[in-house]
XYZ file of C-alpha atoms in Angstrom:
448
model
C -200.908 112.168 -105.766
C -197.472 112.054 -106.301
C -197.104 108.650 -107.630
C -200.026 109.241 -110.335
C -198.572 112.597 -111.586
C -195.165 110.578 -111.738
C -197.570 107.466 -114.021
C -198.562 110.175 -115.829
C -195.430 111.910 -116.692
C -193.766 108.215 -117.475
C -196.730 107.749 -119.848
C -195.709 110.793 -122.186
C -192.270 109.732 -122.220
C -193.052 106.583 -123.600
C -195.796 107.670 -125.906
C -193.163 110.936 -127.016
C -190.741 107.647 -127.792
C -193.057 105.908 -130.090
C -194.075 109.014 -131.745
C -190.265 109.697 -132.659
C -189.722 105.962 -134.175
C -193.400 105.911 -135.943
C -192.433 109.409 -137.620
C -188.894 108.576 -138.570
C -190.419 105.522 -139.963
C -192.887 107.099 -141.785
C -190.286 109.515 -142.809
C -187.923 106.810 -144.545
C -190.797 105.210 -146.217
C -193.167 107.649 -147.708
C -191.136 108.096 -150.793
C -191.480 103.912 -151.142
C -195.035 104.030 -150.661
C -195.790 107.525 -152.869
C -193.566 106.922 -155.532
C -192.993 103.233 -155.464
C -190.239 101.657 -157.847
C -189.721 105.861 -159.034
C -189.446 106.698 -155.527
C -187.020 104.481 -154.661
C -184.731 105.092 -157.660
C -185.423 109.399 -156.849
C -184.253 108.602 -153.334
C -181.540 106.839 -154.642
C -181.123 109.759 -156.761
C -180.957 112.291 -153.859
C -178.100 110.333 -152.134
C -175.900 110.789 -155.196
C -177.051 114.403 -155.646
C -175.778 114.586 -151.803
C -172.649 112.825 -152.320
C -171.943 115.000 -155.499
C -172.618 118.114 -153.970
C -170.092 117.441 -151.475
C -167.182 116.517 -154.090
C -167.889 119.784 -155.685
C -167.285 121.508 -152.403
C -164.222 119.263 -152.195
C -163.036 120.507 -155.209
C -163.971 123.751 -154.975
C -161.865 124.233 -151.936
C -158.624 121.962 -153.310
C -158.559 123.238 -156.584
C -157.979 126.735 -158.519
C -159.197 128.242 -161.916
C -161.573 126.668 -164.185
C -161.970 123.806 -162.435
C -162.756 125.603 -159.338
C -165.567 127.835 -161.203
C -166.980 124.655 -162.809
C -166.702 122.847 -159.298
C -169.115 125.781 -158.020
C -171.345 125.641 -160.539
C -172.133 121.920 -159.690
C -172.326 122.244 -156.313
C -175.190 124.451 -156.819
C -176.527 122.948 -160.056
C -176.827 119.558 -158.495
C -178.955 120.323 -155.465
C -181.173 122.283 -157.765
C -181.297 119.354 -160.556
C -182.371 117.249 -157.879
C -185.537 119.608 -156.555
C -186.351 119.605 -160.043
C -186.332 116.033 -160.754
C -188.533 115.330 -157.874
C -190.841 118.185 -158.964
C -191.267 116.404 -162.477
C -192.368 113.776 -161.043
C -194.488 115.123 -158.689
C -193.067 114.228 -155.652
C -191.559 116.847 -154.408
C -194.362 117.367 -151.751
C -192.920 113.758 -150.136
C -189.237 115.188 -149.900
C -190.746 118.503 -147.891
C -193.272 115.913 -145.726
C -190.669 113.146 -144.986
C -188.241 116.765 -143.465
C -191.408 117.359 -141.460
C -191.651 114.205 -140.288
C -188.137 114.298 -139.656
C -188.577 117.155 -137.342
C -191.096 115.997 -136.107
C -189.060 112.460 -135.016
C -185.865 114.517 -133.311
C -188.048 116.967 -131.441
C -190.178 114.705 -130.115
C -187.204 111.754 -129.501
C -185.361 114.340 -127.605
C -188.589 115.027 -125.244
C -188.884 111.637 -124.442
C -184.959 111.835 -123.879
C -184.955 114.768 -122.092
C -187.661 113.205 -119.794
C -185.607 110.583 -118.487
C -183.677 112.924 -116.002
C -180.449 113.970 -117.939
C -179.485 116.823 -117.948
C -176.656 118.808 -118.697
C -174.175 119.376 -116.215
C -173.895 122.825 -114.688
C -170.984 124.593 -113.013
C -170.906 125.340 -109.335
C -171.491 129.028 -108.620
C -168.708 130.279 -105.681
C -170.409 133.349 -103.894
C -167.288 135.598 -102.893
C -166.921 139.430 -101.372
C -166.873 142.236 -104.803
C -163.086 143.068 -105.986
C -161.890 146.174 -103.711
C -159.284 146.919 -106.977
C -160.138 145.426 -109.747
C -157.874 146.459 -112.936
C -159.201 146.416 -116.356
C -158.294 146.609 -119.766
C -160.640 147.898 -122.594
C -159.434 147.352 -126.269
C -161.325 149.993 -128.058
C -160.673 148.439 -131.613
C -162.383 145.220 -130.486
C -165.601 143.985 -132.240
C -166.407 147.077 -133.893
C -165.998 149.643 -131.494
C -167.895 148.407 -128.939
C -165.904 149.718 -125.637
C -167.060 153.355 -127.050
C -170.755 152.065 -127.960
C -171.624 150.464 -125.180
C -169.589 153.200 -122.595
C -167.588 150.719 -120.739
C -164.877 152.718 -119.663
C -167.615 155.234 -117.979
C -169.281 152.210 -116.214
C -166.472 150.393 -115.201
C -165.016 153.462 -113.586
C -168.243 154.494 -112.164
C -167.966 150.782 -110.066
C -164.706 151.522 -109.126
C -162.464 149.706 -111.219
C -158.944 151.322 -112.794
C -159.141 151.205 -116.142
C -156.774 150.898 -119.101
C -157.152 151.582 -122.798
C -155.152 149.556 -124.936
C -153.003 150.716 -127.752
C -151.368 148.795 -130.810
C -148.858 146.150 -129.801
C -149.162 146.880 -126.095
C -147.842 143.834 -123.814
C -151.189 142.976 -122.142
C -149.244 140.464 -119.709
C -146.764 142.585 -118.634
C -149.963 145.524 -117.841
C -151.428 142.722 -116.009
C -148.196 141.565 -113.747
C -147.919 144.994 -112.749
C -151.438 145.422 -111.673
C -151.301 142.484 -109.498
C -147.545 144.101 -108.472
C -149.806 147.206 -107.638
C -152.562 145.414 -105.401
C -155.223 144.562 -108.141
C -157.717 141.951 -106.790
C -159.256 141.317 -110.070
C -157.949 141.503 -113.532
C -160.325 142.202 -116.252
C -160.539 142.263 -120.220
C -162.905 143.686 -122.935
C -161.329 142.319 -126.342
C -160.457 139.242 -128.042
C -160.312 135.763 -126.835
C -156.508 135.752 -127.469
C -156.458 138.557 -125.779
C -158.931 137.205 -122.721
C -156.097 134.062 -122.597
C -153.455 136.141 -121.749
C -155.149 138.611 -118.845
C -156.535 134.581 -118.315
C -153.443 133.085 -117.324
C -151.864 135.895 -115.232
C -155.012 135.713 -112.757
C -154.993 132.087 -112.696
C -151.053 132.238 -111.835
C -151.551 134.695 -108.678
C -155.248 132.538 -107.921
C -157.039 136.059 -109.124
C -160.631 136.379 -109.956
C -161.212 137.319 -113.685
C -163.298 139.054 -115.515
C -164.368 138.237 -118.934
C -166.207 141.514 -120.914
C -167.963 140.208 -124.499
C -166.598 142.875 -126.358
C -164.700 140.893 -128.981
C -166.445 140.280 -132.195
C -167.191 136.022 -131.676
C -167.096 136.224 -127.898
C -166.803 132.100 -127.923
C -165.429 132.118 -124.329
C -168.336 134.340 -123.323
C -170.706 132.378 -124.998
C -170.125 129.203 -122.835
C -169.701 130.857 -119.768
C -173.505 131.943 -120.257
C -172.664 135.590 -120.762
C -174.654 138.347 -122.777
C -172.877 139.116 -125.503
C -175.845 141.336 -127.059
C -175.068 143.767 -124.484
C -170.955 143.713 -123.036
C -171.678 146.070 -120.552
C -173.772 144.096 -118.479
C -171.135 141.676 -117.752
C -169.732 144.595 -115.191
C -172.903 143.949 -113.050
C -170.631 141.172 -111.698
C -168.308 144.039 -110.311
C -170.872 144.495 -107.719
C -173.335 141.380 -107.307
C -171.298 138.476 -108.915
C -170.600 135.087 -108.733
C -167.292 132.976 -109.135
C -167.054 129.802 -111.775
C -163.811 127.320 -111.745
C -162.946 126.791 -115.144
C -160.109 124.949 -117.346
C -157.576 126.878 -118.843
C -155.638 125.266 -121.850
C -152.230 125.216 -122.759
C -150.215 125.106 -125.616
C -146.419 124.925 -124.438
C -146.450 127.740 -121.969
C -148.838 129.753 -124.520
C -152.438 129.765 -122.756
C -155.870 129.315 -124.290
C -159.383 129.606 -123.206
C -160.897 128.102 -126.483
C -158.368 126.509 -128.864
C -155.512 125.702 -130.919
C -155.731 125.050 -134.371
C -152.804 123.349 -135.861
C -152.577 122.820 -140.217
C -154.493 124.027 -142.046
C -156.171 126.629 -140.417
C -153.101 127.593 -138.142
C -152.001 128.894 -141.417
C -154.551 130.535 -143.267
C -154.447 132.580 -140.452
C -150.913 133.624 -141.073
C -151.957 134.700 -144.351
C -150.864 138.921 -144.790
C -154.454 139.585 -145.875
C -156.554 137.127 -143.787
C -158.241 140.149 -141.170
C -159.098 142.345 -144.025
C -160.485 139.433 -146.320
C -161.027 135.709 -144.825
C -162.857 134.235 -147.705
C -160.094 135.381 -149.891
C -157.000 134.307 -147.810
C -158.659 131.015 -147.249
C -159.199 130.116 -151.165
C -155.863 130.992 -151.892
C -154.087 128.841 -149.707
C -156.326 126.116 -149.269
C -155.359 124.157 -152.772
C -151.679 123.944 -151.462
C -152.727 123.032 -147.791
C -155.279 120.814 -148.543
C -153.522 118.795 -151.315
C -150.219 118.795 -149.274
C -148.166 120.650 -151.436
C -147.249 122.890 -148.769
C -147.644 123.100 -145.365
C -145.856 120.585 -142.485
C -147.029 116.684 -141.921
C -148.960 116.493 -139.028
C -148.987 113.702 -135.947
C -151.082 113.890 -132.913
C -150.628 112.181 -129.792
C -153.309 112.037 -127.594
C -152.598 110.067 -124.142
C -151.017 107.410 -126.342
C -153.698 107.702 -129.177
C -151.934 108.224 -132.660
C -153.570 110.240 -135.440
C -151.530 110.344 -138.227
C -151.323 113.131 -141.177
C -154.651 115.076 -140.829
C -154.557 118.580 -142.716
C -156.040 120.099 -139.909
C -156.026 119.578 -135.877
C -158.427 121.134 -133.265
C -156.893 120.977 -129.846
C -159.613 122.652 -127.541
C -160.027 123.547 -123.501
C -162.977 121.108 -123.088
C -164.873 119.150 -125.777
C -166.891 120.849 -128.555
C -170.531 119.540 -128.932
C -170.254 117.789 -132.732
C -173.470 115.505 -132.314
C -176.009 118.206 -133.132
C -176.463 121.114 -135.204
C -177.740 123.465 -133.164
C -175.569 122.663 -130.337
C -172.164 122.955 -132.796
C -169.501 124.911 -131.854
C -170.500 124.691 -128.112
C -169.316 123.172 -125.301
C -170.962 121.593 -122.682
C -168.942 122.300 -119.859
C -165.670 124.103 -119.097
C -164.445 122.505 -116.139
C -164.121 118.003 -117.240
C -160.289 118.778 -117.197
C -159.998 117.519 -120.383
C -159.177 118.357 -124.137
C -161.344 118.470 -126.826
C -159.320 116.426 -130.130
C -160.978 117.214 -133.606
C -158.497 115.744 -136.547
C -159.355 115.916 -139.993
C -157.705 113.930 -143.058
C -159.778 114.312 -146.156
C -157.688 113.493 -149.910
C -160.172 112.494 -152.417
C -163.930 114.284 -153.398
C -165.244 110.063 -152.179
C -163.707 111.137 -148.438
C -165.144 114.595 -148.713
C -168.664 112.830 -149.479
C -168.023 110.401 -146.754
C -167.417 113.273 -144.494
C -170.607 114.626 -145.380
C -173.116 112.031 -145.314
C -170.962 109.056 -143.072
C -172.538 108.802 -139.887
C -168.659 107.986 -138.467
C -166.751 109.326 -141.714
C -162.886 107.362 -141.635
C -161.575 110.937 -142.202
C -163.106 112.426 -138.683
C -161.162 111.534 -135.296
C -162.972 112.830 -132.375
C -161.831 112.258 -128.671
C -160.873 113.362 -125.392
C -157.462 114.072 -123.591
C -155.397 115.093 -120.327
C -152.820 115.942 -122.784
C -152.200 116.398 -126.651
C -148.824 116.281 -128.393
C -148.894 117.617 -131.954
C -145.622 117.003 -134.187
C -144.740 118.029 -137.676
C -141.823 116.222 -140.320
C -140.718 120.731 -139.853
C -139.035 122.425 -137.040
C -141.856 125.119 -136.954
C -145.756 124.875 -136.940
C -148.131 127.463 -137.706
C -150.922 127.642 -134.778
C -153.853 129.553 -134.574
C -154.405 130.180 -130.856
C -158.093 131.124 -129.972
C -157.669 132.909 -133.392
C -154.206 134.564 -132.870
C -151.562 133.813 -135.345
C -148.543 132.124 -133.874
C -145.425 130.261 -135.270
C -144.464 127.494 -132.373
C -141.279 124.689 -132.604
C -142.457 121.347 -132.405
C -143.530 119.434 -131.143
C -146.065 121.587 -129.073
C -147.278 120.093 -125.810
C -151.281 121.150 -124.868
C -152.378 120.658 -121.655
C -155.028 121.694 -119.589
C -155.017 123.000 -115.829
C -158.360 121.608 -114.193
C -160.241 124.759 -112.542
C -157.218 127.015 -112.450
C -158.694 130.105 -113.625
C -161.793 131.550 -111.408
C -164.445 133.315 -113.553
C -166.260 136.395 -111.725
C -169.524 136.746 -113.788
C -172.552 138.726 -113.020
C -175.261 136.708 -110.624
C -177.902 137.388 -113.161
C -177.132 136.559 -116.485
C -178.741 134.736 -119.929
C -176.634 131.711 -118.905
C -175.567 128.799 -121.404
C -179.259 127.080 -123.604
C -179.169 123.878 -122.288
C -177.937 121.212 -124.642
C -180.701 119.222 -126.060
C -180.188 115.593 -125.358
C -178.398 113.408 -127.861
C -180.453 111.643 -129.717
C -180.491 107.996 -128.924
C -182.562 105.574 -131.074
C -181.396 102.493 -128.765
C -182.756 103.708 -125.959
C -185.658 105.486 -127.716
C -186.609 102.142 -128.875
C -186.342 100.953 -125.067
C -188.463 103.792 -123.722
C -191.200 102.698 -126.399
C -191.546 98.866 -125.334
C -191.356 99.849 -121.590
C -194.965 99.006 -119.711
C -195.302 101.101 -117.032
C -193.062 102.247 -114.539
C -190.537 100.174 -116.024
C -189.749 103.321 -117.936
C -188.439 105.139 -115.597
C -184.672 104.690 -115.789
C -182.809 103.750 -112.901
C -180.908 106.456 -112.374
C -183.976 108.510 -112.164
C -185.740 106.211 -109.696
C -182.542 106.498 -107.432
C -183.072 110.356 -107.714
């Protein structure tokens, strides 16, 4: 029974692999076939109306006054010039068909992927005794408010734990040494993920459970460790019936951080006076300068011997960002490769914006891996933006990243982190199509 069900799971894979490449075909040529000679010039069409959109944005962003407000009245004037064109000619019912058989082609390519046996890779749950003292501190301006809303200083005591409101400018290390000087078994934070680094580093120093509480306003470092961050004060459940992760912690100098550093460009929009109370605004004003290197440092990484030279803007991150998929942006797969994530940017012309934007592998884009990151300036001081902090560092700063130091207590039931839909592969899509029979099955499933 067991081998048929297994014949007949194979058989979807394959036939969910030729549905993918018949639908992304079909999606490439329908505007030949509908519109013939007219289609192929509109599609044609659409590819400059894409490229032009993005040098508007370019220039939008890079330059200031008039040229700015006519910049953002093309970017939007050229996307709609383009759905009008098509709907002259009465084709715009192919553009909104060929997305659906788009759709159509990833959803069903990534079930045929996803049926092959990879998956994504989980972290190890550690079952350990509950804290007997766990110390916490509560930032009650963070995200809103929500350490009053959601009563976490009432639960938190009610499970035991000593608790500590946090006032303006208070050293949250120094609170932190002296709980562990005190006998705390557990240090915990509601706030920021700056603030999260800092609590972070003193527990991974004395080998310390920690607690992470989503009570920032982006909770990023909640949201990969699987966390609810609907509902902060659930994450206290783990007081009482948790479970312990190993997780990286990153480094910048002796400066921790549990999601990144951002070095150029944004590392100093943050600095900006006015950035907290208005981002949008802080952003535009500075961006022309940055972006056109009029001001601001010149910027070299080093990445275990990799050189990427003068990028506006530098990503250094504890573990790899997802940057193959939409929906899976701004994620990260795991928190525990011992590796850093490396996202460099060098864009100086509206043609390498465009390329940016429709390039499969854009020039201007460096992504990798490293053990350890070097990031150097023609200035004595960089601007860094440390998991969204604004620092001023000498360079050049070293990042590193300390494999498993930190141990993460989290509650035993939680949401947990979506698992990442499988990269999209039209190789081995193609592969999984032409395969008769059990020769589908990839090996390393068979060995499974």
């Amino acid at each position: 029974m067991g081998s048929a069900m297994d014949e007949r799971f194979h058989r979807r894979q394959r036939w969910a692999a030729r549905g993918a490449l018949a639908a992304a075909a079909l999606a490439a040529l329908l505007p030949l076939v509908s519109g013939g000679l007219r289609g192929l010039l509109l599609l044609v069409a659409g590819l400059a109306g894409l490229a032009l959109t993005a040098a508007a944005l370019w220039w939008v962003l890079s330059r200031r006054g008039a040229v700015r407000i006519a910049s953002a009245a093309l970017a939007v004037v050229a996307p709609v010039g383009l759905i009008t064109l098509f709907a002259a000619a009465n084709l715009l019912w192919v553009v909104f068909l060929s997305l659906l058989l788009w759709c159509g082609a990833v959803w069903s390519g990534r079930y045929a992927l996803r049926s092959t046996g990879l998956r994504s890779v989980r972290v190890k749950e550690y079952r350990t005794p509950p804290p007997l003292r766990p110390f916490l501190l509560l930032n009650p301006r963070s995200g809103g408010g929500k350490v009053e809303k959601f009563n976490l200083r009432e639960k938190a005591e009610s499970l035991g734990a000593q608790v500590v409101l946090l006032g303006p400018d208070q050293d949250v290390t120094a609170l932190a040494k002296a709980a562990v000087a005190d006998g705390a078994d557990l240090l915990g934070v509601a706030g920021g993920d700056g603030t999260q680094a800092l609590v972070a580093a003193v527990a991974a120093e004395h080998g310390l459970p920690f607690l992470v509480i989503a009570a920032g306003t982006r909770n990023h470092f909640a949201m990969d460790l699987g966390l609810d961050r609907d509902d902060p004060s659930t994450c206290l459940d783990a007081l009482t019936d948790g479970v312990e992760l190993r997780v990286d912690l990153g480094f910048a100098d002796d400066r921790p951080f549990v999601n990144n550093a951002s070095f150029g460009v944004y590392g100093a929009v943050v600095q900006s006076p006015g950035y907290r109370e208005d981002k949008v605004g802080a952003a535009l004003e500075r961006l022309p300068d940055l972006l056109t290197r009029q001001s601001g440092p010149r910027l070299t990484a080093t990445a275990d011997g990799i050189i990427v030279s003068d990028p506006q803007a530098i990503l250094v991150s504890n573990n790899a960002y997802r940057m193959d998929d939409p929906f899976g942006f701004g994620r990260r797969e795991r928190l525990n490769s011992g590796r850093l994530g490396v996202l460099a940017v060098r864009v100086d012309s509206a043609v390498e914006a465009a390329e940016l934007l429709l390039s499969p592998r854009p020039e201007g884009l460096t992504v990798l891996t490293a053990q350890r990151v070097v990031v150097d300036a023609d200035a004595p001081q960089l601007e860094v933006g440390l998991d969204g902090e604004a620092l001023t560092m000498s360079a050049p700063v070293h990042c590193r990243v300390a494999r498993r130091a930190l141990r993460v207590r989290v509650p035993r039931n939680r949401p947990g982190v979506p698992e990442a839909p499988p990269r999209l592969d039209w190789r081995r899509l193609r592969k999984l199509a032409a395969a008769v029979g059990r020769t589908a099955v990839p090996a390393r499933s068979r060995r499974s």
